[in-house]
């Protein structure tokens, strides 16, 4: 667990944080007592660990799909704390020198990402920026140095857009990235939904009222709108268990109905 005496400037360890809660769900150690307490409240309502595992398994399948179609550079937005199936690890199964820019606004995430992911690897970088401000990411010197926007790029928004309110305009955020991407680029999105469990979803959102980031569940139609200007690949925007399942299919995991996911290409 993180030593409270070595907290980065600007971090309040008494306030739960969504990225550190996610880390706790997945068995990580980069979290504080407040994060664990909030996560335990969620797990009393829904299978939090399995929900997160379903999401990470989708990440592996989606990045592998994009990489097998020639994409060898990615921007991982709201990357969260390093865990299993990090984007570069999956992409490098196909492209050994795949490039990845890991982006997050959380100082704790950036510190750990720089230590564990970027380090001395010339094909990885970290960008401390907020997804709500696409230009600050797209025009960041580290992004421009690593990513060639004249070639296809994979943009990963895994479990990120449900932390943006309607006023934050997640649809506009995606559109801003789309406008800068070359044809053939890929968009990978997973988004939380409570369509199958609306009453439980209400209780979950109440817990997130105590967290530093609000949680906004959205339905299939709202998530599908995020792909405007892209061409989704089969099977379209769907439950995570139904997106090209493999041997580690989420059909074996409870909680996969809490996600809508999709992958698309820019024509």
PDB file of C-alpha atoms in Angstrom:
ATOM      1  CA  UNK A   1       0.000   0.000   0.000  1.00  0.00           C
ATOM      2  CA  UNK A   2       1.099   3.580  -0.585  1.00  0.00           C
ATOM      3  CA  UNK A   3       2.964   5.115   2.351  1.00  0.00           C
ATOM      4  CA  UNK A   4       0.797   8.091   3.430  1.00  0.00           C
ATOM      5  CA  UNK A   5       3.993   9.956   4.424  1.00  0.00           C
ATOM      6  CA  UNK A   6       5.156   9.931   0.767  1.00  0.00           C
ATOM      7  CA  UNK A   7       2.080  11.351  -0.915  1.00  0.00           C
ATOM      8  CA  UNK A   8       2.656  13.528  -4.019  1.00  0.00           C
ATOM      9  CA  UNK A   9       1.810  17.211  -3.668  1.00  0.00           C
ATOM     10  CA  UNK A  10      -1.863  17.965  -4.243  1.00  0.00           C
ATOM     11  CA  UNK A  11      -3.130  14.495  -3.260  1.00  0.00           C
ATOM     12  CA  UNK A  12      -5.501  14.103  -0.314  1.00  0.00           C
ATOM     13  CA  UNK A  13      -5.272  10.443   0.809  1.00  0.00           C
ATOM     14  CA  UNK A  14      -8.486  10.790   2.818  1.00  0.00           C
ATOM     15  CA  UNK A  15     -10.547  11.283  -0.378  1.00  0.00           C
ATOM     16  CA  UNK A  16     -11.195   8.107  -2.428  1.00  0.00           C
ATOM     17  CA  UNK A  17      -9.836   8.148  -5.960  1.00  0.00           C
ATOM     18  CA  UNK A  18     -11.310   6.216  -8.889  1.00  0.00           C
ATOM     19  CA  UNK A  19      -7.954   5.084 -10.326  1.00  0.00           C
ATOM     20  CA  UNK A  20      -6.705   3.824  -6.967  1.00  0.00           C
ATOM     21  CA  UNK A  21     -10.019   2.056  -6.310  1.00  0.00           C
ATOM     22  CA  UNK A  22      -9.643   0.328  -9.689  1.00  0.00           C
ATOM     23  CA  UNK A  23      -6.126  -0.684  -8.645  1.00  0.00           C
ATOM     24  CA  UNK A  24      -7.531  -2.189  -5.452  1.00  0.00           C
ATOM     25  CA  UNK A  25     -10.224  -4.133  -7.341  1.00  0.00           C
ATOM     26  CA  UNK A  26      -7.475  -5.713  -9.442  1.00  0.00           C
ATOM     27  CA  UNK A  27      -5.340  -6.661  -6.450  1.00  0.00           C
ATOM     28  CA  UNK A  28      -2.869  -3.781  -6.684  1.00  0.00           C
ATOM     29  CA  UNK A  29      -1.098  -2.062  -3.819  1.00  0.00           C
ATOM     30  CA  UNK A  30      -1.088   1.531  -5.005  1.00  0.00           C
ATOM     31  CA  UNK A  31      -4.020   2.729  -2.907  1.00  0.00           C
ATOM     32  CA  UNK A  32      -4.913   4.316   0.415  1.00  0.00           C
ATOM     33  CA  UNK A  33      -7.294   3.256   3.194  1.00  0.00           C
ATOM     34  CA  UNK A  34     -10.001   5.614   1.892  1.00  0.00           C
ATOM     35  CA  UNK A  35      -9.786   4.003  -1.559  1.00  0.00           C
ATOM     36  CA  UNK A  36     -10.103   0.517  -0.103  1.00  0.00           C
ATOM     37  CA  UNK A  37     -13.058   1.510   2.070  1.00  0.00           C
ATOM     38  CA  UNK A  38     -14.957   2.996  -0.880  1.00  0.00           C
ATOM     39  CA  UNK A  39     -14.118  -0.008  -3.072  1.00  0.00           C
ATOM     40  CA  UNK A  40     -15.400  -2.386  -0.424  1.00  0.00           C
ATOM     41  CA  UNK A  41     -18.714  -0.482  -0.403  1.00  0.00           C
ATOM     42  CA  UNK A  42     -18.966  -1.022  -4.162  1.00  0.00           C
ATOM     43  CA  UNK A  43     -18.110  -4.703  -3.863  1.00  0.00           C
ATOM     44  CA  UNK A  44     -20.928  -5.092  -1.350  1.00  0.00           C
ATOM     45  CA  UNK A  45     -23.286  -3.917  -4.113  1.00  0.00           C
ATOM     46  CA  UNK A  46     -21.770  -5.475  -7.255  1.00  0.00           C
ATOM     47  CA  UNK A  47     -18.862  -7.772  -8.229  1.00  0.00           C
ATOM     48  CA  UNK A  48     -16.323  -4.956  -8.508  1.00  0.00           C
ATOM     49  CA  UNK A  49     -13.264  -7.151  -9.099  1.00  0.00           C
ATOM     50  CA  UNK A  50     -14.941  -9.169 -11.848  1.00  0.00           C
ATOM     51  CA  UNK A  51     -16.322  -6.020 -13.479  1.00  0.00           C
ATOM     52  CA  UNK A  52     -12.801  -4.596 -13.701  1.00  0.00           C
ATOM     53  CA  UNK A  53     -11.319  -7.874 -14.937  1.00  0.00           C
ATOM     54  CA  UNK A  54     -13.907  -7.981 -17.725  1.00  0.00           C
ATOM     55  CA  UNK A  55     -12.770  -4.513 -18.749  1.00  0.00           C
ATOM     56  CA  UNK A  56      -9.070  -5.420 -18.731  1.00  0.00           C
ATOM     57  CA  UNK A  57      -9.703  -8.565 -20.764  1.00  0.00           C
ATOM     58  CA  UNK A  58     -11.537  -6.467 -23.350  1.00  0.00           C
ATOM     59  CA  UNK A  59      -8.549  -4.124 -23.502  1.00  0.00           C
ATOM     60  CA  UNK A  60      -6.339  -7.040 -24.439  1.00  0.00           C
ATOM     61  CA  UNK A  61      -8.670  -8.253 -27.178  1.00  0.00           C
ATOM     62  CA  UNK A  62      -9.261  -4.777 -28.602  1.00  0.00           C
ATOM     63  CA  UNK A  63      -5.625  -3.666 -28.680  1.00  0.00           C
ATOM     64  CA  UNK A  64      -4.628  -7.010 -30.193  1.00  0.00           C
ATOM     65  CA  UNK A  65      -7.288  -6.521 -32.876  1.00  0.00           C
ATOM     66  CA  UNK A  66      -5.981  -3.043 -33.717  1.00  0.00           C
ATOM     67  CA  UNK A  67      -2.362  -4.191 -33.744  1.00  0.00           C
ATOM     68  CA  UNK A  68      -3.073  -7.099 -36.090  1.00  0.00           C
ATOM     69  CA  UNK A  69      -4.490  -4.540 -38.522  1.00  0.00           C
ATOM     70  CA  UNK A  70      -1.245  -2.603 -38.646  1.00  0.00           C
ATOM     71  CA  UNK A  71      -1.576  -0.052 -35.848  1.00  0.00           C
ATOM     72  CA  UNK A  72       1.695   0.211 -33.954  1.00  0.00           C
ATOM     73  CA  UNK A  73       1.193   3.457 -32.018  1.00  0.00           C
ATOM     74  CA  UNK A  74      -1.388   4.156 -29.332  1.00  0.00           C
ATOM     75  CA  UNK A  75      -2.563   6.903 -26.996  1.00  0.00           C
ATOM     76  CA  UNK A  76      -3.989   5.468 -23.763  1.00  0.00           C
ATOM     77  CA  UNK A  77      -6.208   8.153 -22.238  1.00  0.00           C
ATOM     78  CA  UNK A  78      -6.876   7.959 -18.524  1.00  0.00           C
ATOM     79  CA  UNK A  79      -4.522   5.016 -18.327  1.00  0.00           C
ATOM     80  CA  UNK A  80      -4.846   4.492 -14.580  1.00  0.00           C
ATOM     81  CA  UNK A  81      -2.249   2.685 -12.506  1.00  0.00           C
ATOM     82  CA  UNK A  82      -0.180   0.051 -14.337  1.00  0.00           C
ATOM     83  CA  UNK A  83      -1.746  -3.398 -14.104  1.00  0.00           C
ATOM     84  CA  UNK A  84      -2.330  -6.460 -16.266  1.00  0.00           C
ATOM     85  CA  UNK A  85      -2.610  -6.159 -20.065  1.00  0.00           C
ATOM     86  CA  UNK A  86      -0.958  -2.746 -20.316  1.00  0.00           C
ATOM     87  CA  UNK A  87      -1.376  -1.434 -23.865  1.00  0.00           C
ATOM     88  CA  UNK A  88       2.275  -1.689 -24.870  1.00  0.00           C
ATOM     89  CA  UNK A  89       2.536  -5.257 -23.599  1.00  0.00           C
ATOM     90  CA  UNK A  90      -0.370  -6.371 -25.778  1.00  0.00           C
ATOM     91  CA  UNK A  91       0.644  -4.330 -28.833  1.00  0.00           C
ATOM     92  CA  UNK A  92       4.205  -5.626 -28.673  1.00  0.00           C
ATOM     93  CA  UNK A  93       3.000  -9.175 -29.098  1.00  0.00           C
ATOM     94  CA  UNK A  94       2.522  -8.092 -32.732  1.00  0.00           C
ATOM     95  CA  UNK A  95       4.789  -5.028 -33.064  1.00  0.00           C
ATOM     96  CA  UNK A  96       7.876  -5.339 -30.807  1.00  0.00           C
ATOM     97  CA  UNK A  97       8.598  -1.600 -31.051  1.00  0.00           C
ATOM     98  CA  UNK A  98       5.015  -0.386 -30.622  1.00  0.00           C
ATOM     99  CA  UNK A  99       4.815   3.145 -29.261  1.00  0.00           C
ATOM    100  CA  UNK A 100       2.418   4.181 -26.494  1.00  0.00           C
ATOM    101  CA  UNK A 101       1.707   7.535 -24.868  1.00  0.00           C
ATOM    102  CA  UNK A 102       0.138   6.963 -21.460  1.00  0.00           C
ATOM    103  CA  UNK A 103      -2.013   9.911 -20.362  1.00  0.00           C
ATOM    104  CA  UNK A 104      -3.581  10.668 -16.991  1.00  0.00           C
ATOM    105  CA  UNK A 105      -4.398  13.699 -14.858  1.00  0.00           C
ATOM    106  CA  UNK A 106      -3.694  11.954 -11.535  1.00  0.00           C
ATOM    107  CA  UNK A 107      -0.215  12.733 -10.124  1.00  0.00           C
ATOM    108  CA  UNK A 108      -0.017   9.340  -8.370  1.00  0.00           C
ATOM    109  CA  UNK A 109      -0.733   7.557 -11.656  1.00  0.00           C
ATOM    110  CA  UNK A 110       1.899   9.597 -13.505  1.00  0.00           C
ATOM    111  CA  UNK A 111       4.568   8.938 -10.874  1.00  0.00           C
ATOM    112  CA  UNK A 112       3.983   5.183 -11.063  1.00  0.00           C
ATOM    113  CA  UNK A 113       3.627   5.147 -14.847  1.00  0.00           C
ATOM    114  CA  UNK A 114       6.932   6.955 -15.272  1.00  0.00           C
ATOM    115  CA  UNK A 115       8.657   4.583 -12.882  1.00  0.00           C
ATOM    116  CA  UNK A 116       7.159   1.323 -14.132  1.00  0.00           C
ATOM    117  CA  UNK A 117       6.262   1.958 -17.779  1.00  0.00           C
ATOM    118  CA  UNK A 118       8.267   4.709 -19.371  1.00  0.00           C
ATOM    119  CA  UNK A 119      11.613   4.591 -17.555  1.00  0.00           C
ATOM    120  CA  UNK A 120      14.307   4.262 -20.221  1.00  0.00           C
ATOM    121  CA  UNK A 121      12.062   2.789 -22.936  1.00  0.00           C
ATOM    122  CA  UNK A 122      12.317   5.197 -25.900  1.00  0.00           C
ATOM    123  CA  UNK A 123       8.976   4.015 -27.302  1.00  0.00           C
ATOM    124  CA  UNK A 124       6.904   4.834 -24.216  1.00  0.00           C
ATOM    125  CA  UNK A 125       6.048   8.195 -22.729  1.00  0.00           C
ATOM    126  CA  UNK A 126       3.752   9.665 -20.101  1.00  0.00           C
ATOM    127  CA  UNK A 127       1.687  12.832 -20.398  1.00  0.00           C
ATOM    128  CA  UNK A 128       0.225  14.563 -17.351  1.00  0.00           C
ATOM    129  CA  UNK A 129      -2.992  16.031 -18.768  1.00  0.00           C
ATOM    130  CA  UNK A 130      -6.776  15.907 -18.475  1.00  0.00           C
ATOM    131  CA  UNK A 131      -8.826  14.118 -21.139  1.00  0.00           C
ATOM    132  CA  UNK A 132     -11.314  16.992 -20.927  1.00  0.00           C
ATOM    133  CA  UNK A 133      -8.674  19.124 -22.671  1.00  0.00           C
ATOM    134  CA  UNK A 134      -7.755  17.188 -25.836  1.00  0.00           C
ATOM    135  CA  UNK A 135      -5.448  19.891 -27.210  1.00  0.00           C
ATOM    136  CA  UNK A 136      -3.268  19.687 -24.089  1.00  0.00           C
ATOM    137  CA  UNK A 137      -2.692  16.014 -24.928  1.00  0.00           C
ATOM    138  CA  UNK A 138      -2.469  16.163 -28.699  1.00  0.00           C
ATOM    139  CA  UNK A 139      -0.081  19.126 -28.650  1.00  0.00           C
ATOM    140  CA  UNK A 140       2.013  18.034 -25.664  1.00  0.00           C
ATOM    141  CA  UNK A 141       5.711  17.873 -26.621  1.00  0.00           C
ATOM    142  CA  UNK A 142       5.992  14.287 -25.381  1.00  0.00           C
ATOM    143  CA  UNK A 143       3.018  13.232 -27.513  1.00  0.00           C
ATOM    144  CA  UNK A 144       4.276  15.016 -30.623  1.00  0.00           C
ATOM    145  CA  UNK A 145       7.739  13.518 -30.217  1.00  0.00           C
ATOM    146  CA  UNK A 146       6.492   9.934 -29.969  1.00  0.00           C
ATOM    147  CA  UNK A 147       3.291   9.767 -32.034  1.00  0.00           C
ATOM    148  CA  UNK A 148       3.187  10.324 -35.795  1.00  0.00           C
ATOM    149  CA  UNK A 149      -0.282  11.676 -36.545  1.00  0.00           C
ATOM    150  CA  UNK A 150       0.329  11.218 -40.248  1.00  0.00           C
ATOM    151  CA  UNK A 151      -0.099   7.464 -39.693  1.00  0.00           C
ATOM    152  CA  UNK A 152      -2.935   5.495 -38.019  1.00  0.00           C
ATOM    153  CA  UNK A 153      -3.105   5.752 -34.232  1.00  0.00           C
ATOM    154  CA  UNK A 154      -5.078   3.685 -31.746  1.00  0.00           C
ATOM    155  CA  UNK A 155      -6.891   5.868 -29.201  1.00  0.00           C
ATOM    156  CA  UNK A 156      -7.854   3.968 -26.044  1.00  0.00           C
ATOM    157  CA  UNK A 157     -10.593   5.265 -23.735  1.00  0.00           C
ATOM    158  CA  UNK A 158     -10.950   2.353 -21.354  1.00  0.00           C
ATOM    159  CA  UNK A 159     -13.332   3.065 -18.494  1.00  0.00           C
ATOM    160  CA  UNK A 160     -12.736   6.817 -18.763  1.00  0.00           C
ATOM    161  CA  UNK A 161     -15.692   8.569 -20.366  1.00  0.00           C
ATOM    162  CA  UNK A 162     -18.125   7.582 -17.604  1.00  0.00           C
ATOM    163  CA  UNK A 163     -16.159   9.940 -15.339  1.00  0.00           C
ATOM    164  CA  UNK A 164     -17.107  12.845 -17.587  1.00  0.00           C
ATOM    165  CA  UNK A 165     -20.474  14.478 -16.963  1.00  0.00           C
ATOM    166  CA  UNK A 166     -22.739  15.532 -19.814  1.00  0.00           C
ATOM    167  CA  UNK A 167     -21.519  19.089 -19.163  1.00  0.00           C
ATOM    168  CA  UNK A 168     -17.966  17.854 -19.820  1.00  0.00           C
ATOM    169  CA  UNK A 169     -19.239  16.694 -23.240  1.00  0.00           C
ATOM    170  CA  UNK A 170     -17.550  13.294 -23.670  1.00  0.00           C
ATOM    171  CA  UNK A 171     -18.902  13.171 -27.246  1.00  0.00           C
ATOM    172  CA  UNK A 172     -17.067  16.376 -28.073  1.00  0.00           C
ATOM    173  CA  UNK A 173     -13.897  15.054 -26.439  1.00  0.00           C
ATOM    174  CA  UNK A 174     -13.926  11.999 -28.708  1.00  0.00           C
ATOM    175  CA  UNK A 175     -14.653  14.189 -31.746  1.00  0.00           C
ATOM    176  CA  UNK A 176     -11.647  16.389 -30.971  1.00  0.00           C
ATOM    177  CA  UNK A 177      -9.357  13.361 -31.098  1.00  0.00           C
ATOM    178  CA  UNK A 178     -11.082  12.047 -34.222  1.00  0.00           C
ATOM    179  CA  UNK A 179     -10.360  15.267 -36.116  1.00  0.00           C
ATOM    180  CA  UNK A 180      -6.616  14.879 -35.523  1.00  0.00           C
ATOM    181  CA  UNK A 181      -6.383  11.202 -36.478  1.00  0.00           C
ATOM    182  CA  UNK A 182      -5.284   9.816 -39.826  1.00  0.00           C
ATOM    183  CA  UNK A 183      -7.643   7.545 -41.776  1.00  0.00           C
ATOM    184  CA  UNK A 184      -7.363   3.960 -40.577  1.00  0.00           C
ATOM    185  CA  UNK A 185      -6.926   5.001 -36.954  1.00  0.00           C
ATOM    186  CA  UNK A 186      -8.802   3.039 -34.298  1.00  0.00           C
ATOM    187  CA  UNK A 187     -11.008   4.082 -31.389  1.00  0.00           C
ATOM    188  CA  UNK A 188     -11.362   1.693 -28.429  1.00  0.00           C
ATOM    189  CA  UNK A 189     -14.015   2.538 -25.826  1.00  0.00           C
ATOM    190  CA  UNK A 190     -15.443   0.868 -22.759  1.00  0.00           C
ATOM    191  CA  UNK A 191     -18.127   2.653 -20.741  1.00  0.00           C
ATOM    192  CA  UNK A 192     -19.972   1.713 -17.557  1.00  0.00           C
ATOM    193  CA  UNK A 193     -23.729   1.157 -17.730  1.00  0.00           C
ATOM    194  CA  UNK A 194     -26.429   0.225 -15.261  1.00  0.00           C
ATOM    195  CA  UNK A 195     -29.001  -0.781 -17.887  1.00  0.00           C
ATOM    196  CA  UNK A 196     -29.237  -4.265 -16.389  1.00  0.00           C
ATOM    197  CA  UNK A 197     -29.262  -3.096 -12.753  1.00  0.00           C
ATOM    198  CA  UNK A 198     -30.687   0.444 -12.465  1.00  0.00           C
ATOM    199  CA  UNK A 199     -31.393   0.319  -8.724  1.00  0.00           C
ATOM    200  CA  UNK A 200     -27.966  -1.053  -7.896  1.00  0.00           C
ATOM    201  CA  UNK A 201     -26.493   1.543 -10.239  1.00  0.00           C
ATOM    202  CA  UNK A 202     -28.146   4.287  -8.222  1.00  0.00           C
ATOM    203  CA  UNK A 203     -26.537   2.949  -5.029  1.00  0.00           C
ATOM    204  CA  UNK A 204     -23.155   2.661  -6.748  1.00  0.00           C
ATOM    205  CA  UNK A 205     -23.324   6.289  -7.914  1.00  0.00           C
ATOM    206  CA  UNK A 206     -24.126   7.341  -4.354  1.00  0.00           C
ATOM    207  CA  UNK A 207     -20.834   5.793  -3.212  1.00  0.00           C
ATOM    208  CA  UNK A 208     -19.048   7.643  -6.009  1.00  0.00           C
ATOM    209  CA  UNK A 209     -20.452  10.894  -4.655  1.00  0.00           C
ATOM    210  CA  UNK A 210     -17.724  10.462  -1.999  1.00  0.00           C
ATOM    211  CA  UNK A 211     -15.023   9.907  -4.631  1.00  0.00           C
ATOM    212  CA  UNK A 212     -12.965  12.620  -6.325  1.00  0.00           C
ATOM    213  CA  UNK A 213     -14.652  11.891  -9.670  1.00  0.00           C
ATOM    214  CA  UNK A 214     -18.398  11.415 -10.297  1.00  0.00           C
ATOM    215  CA  UNK A 215     -19.640   8.272 -12.035  1.00  0.00           C
ATOM    216  CA  UNK A 216     -22.109   8.610 -14.916  1.00  0.00           C
ATOM    217  CA  UNK A 217     -23.736   5.414 -16.162  1.00  0.00           C
ATOM    218  CA  UNK A 218     -24.942   5.670 -19.767  1.00  0.00           C
ATOM    219  CA  UNK A 219     -27.107   3.552 -22.035  1.00  0.00           C
ATOM    220  CA  UNK A 220     -26.228   1.925 -25.338  1.00  0.00           C
ATOM    221  CA  UNK A 221     -27.545   4.817 -27.461  1.00  0.00           C
ATOM    222  CA  UNK A 222     -25.449   7.386 -25.582  1.00  0.00           C
ATOM    223  CA  UNK A 223     -22.327   5.226 -25.856  1.00  0.00           C
ATOM    224  CA  UNK A 224     -22.965   4.587 -29.555  1.00  0.00           C
ATOM    225  CA  UNK A 225     -22.998   8.354 -30.167  1.00  0.00           C
ATOM    226  CA  UNK A 226     -19.353   8.448 -29.084  1.00  0.00           C
ATOM    227  CA  UNK A 227     -18.470   6.604 -32.296  1.00  0.00           C
ATOM    228  CA  UNK A 228     -19.926   9.222 -34.633  1.00  0.00           C
ATOM    229  CA  UNK A 229     -17.570   9.756 -37.566  1.00  0.00           C
ATOM    230  CA  UNK A 230     -16.064   6.294 -37.112  1.00  0.00           C
ATOM    231  CA  UNK A 231     -17.050   2.936 -38.577  1.00  0.00           C
ATOM    232  CA  UNK A 232     -17.586   0.378 -35.821  1.00  0.00           C
ATOM    233  CA  UNK A 233     -16.336  -3.151 -36.388  1.00  0.00           C
ATOM    234  CA  UNK A 234     -18.515  -6.169 -35.723  1.00  0.00           C
ATOM    235  CA  UNK A 235     -20.305  -6.770 -33.411  1.00  0.00           C
ATOM    236  CA  UNK A 236     -20.706  -3.001 -32.914  1.00  0.00           C
ATOM    237  CA  UNK A 237     -21.385  -1.435 -29.511  1.00  0.00           C
ATOM    238  CA  UNK A 238     -22.259  -4.327 -27.272  1.00  0.00           C
ATOM    239  CA  UNK A 239     -21.973  -5.894 -23.860  1.00  0.00           C
ATOM    240  CA  UNK A 240     -18.341  -6.614 -23.070  1.00  0.00           C
ATOM    241  CA  UNK A 241     -18.931 -10.379 -22.968  1.00  0.00           C
ATOM    242  CA  UNK A 242     -20.121 -10.334 -26.576  1.00  0.00           C
ATOM    243  CA  UNK A 243     -17.223  -8.396 -28.111  1.00  0.00           C
ATOM    244  CA  UNK A 244     -15.221 -11.079 -29.920  1.00  0.00           C
ATOM    245  CA  UNK A 245     -14.936 -13.414 -26.897  1.00  0.00           C
ATOM    246  CA  UNK A 246     -11.892 -15.634 -26.583  1.00  0.00           C
ATOM    247  CA  UNK A 247     -10.840 -18.382 -24.192  1.00  0.00           C
ATOM    248  CA  UNK A 248     -10.754 -15.851 -21.350  1.00  0.00           C
ATOM    249  CA  UNK A 249     -14.269 -14.715 -22.281  1.00  0.00           C
ATOM    250  CA  UNK A 250     -16.177 -12.555 -19.847  1.00  0.00           C
ATOM    251  CA  UNK A 251     -19.032 -15.021 -20.206  1.00  0.00           C
ATOM    252  CA  UNK A 252     -17.243 -16.761 -17.332  1.00  0.00           C
ATOM    253  CA  UNK A 253     -17.248 -13.605 -15.209  1.00  0.00           C
ATOM    254  CA  UNK A 254     -20.204 -12.118 -13.353  1.00  0.00           C
ATOM    255  CA  UNK A 255     -20.572  -8.390 -13.855  1.00  0.00           C
ATOM    256  CA  UNK A 256     -19.775  -8.136 -17.560  1.00  0.00           C
ATOM    257  CA  UNK A 257     -23.244  -6.657 -18.136  1.00  0.00           C
ATOM    258  CA  UNK A 258     -21.976  -3.463 -16.487  1.00  0.00           C
ATOM    259  CA  UNK A 259     -20.040  -2.465 -19.642  1.00  0.00           C
ATOM    260  CA  UNK A 260     -20.800  -1.317 -23.170  1.00  0.00           C
ATOM    261  CA  UNK A 261     -17.752  -1.544 -25.417  1.00  0.00           C
ATOM    262  CA  UNK A 262     -16.826  -1.007 -29.022  1.00  0.00           C
ATOM    263  CA  UNK A 263     -13.967  -0.648 -31.493  1.00  0.00           C
ATOM    264  CA  UNK A 264     -14.096   1.498 -34.629  1.00  0.00           C
ATOM    265  CA  UNK A 265     -11.931   2.787 -37.459  1.00  0.00           C
ATOM    266  CA  UNK A 266     -11.732   6.275 -38.919  1.00  0.00           C
ATOM    267  CA  UNK A 267     -12.673   5.991 -42.613  1.00  0.00           C
TER     268      UNK A 267
END
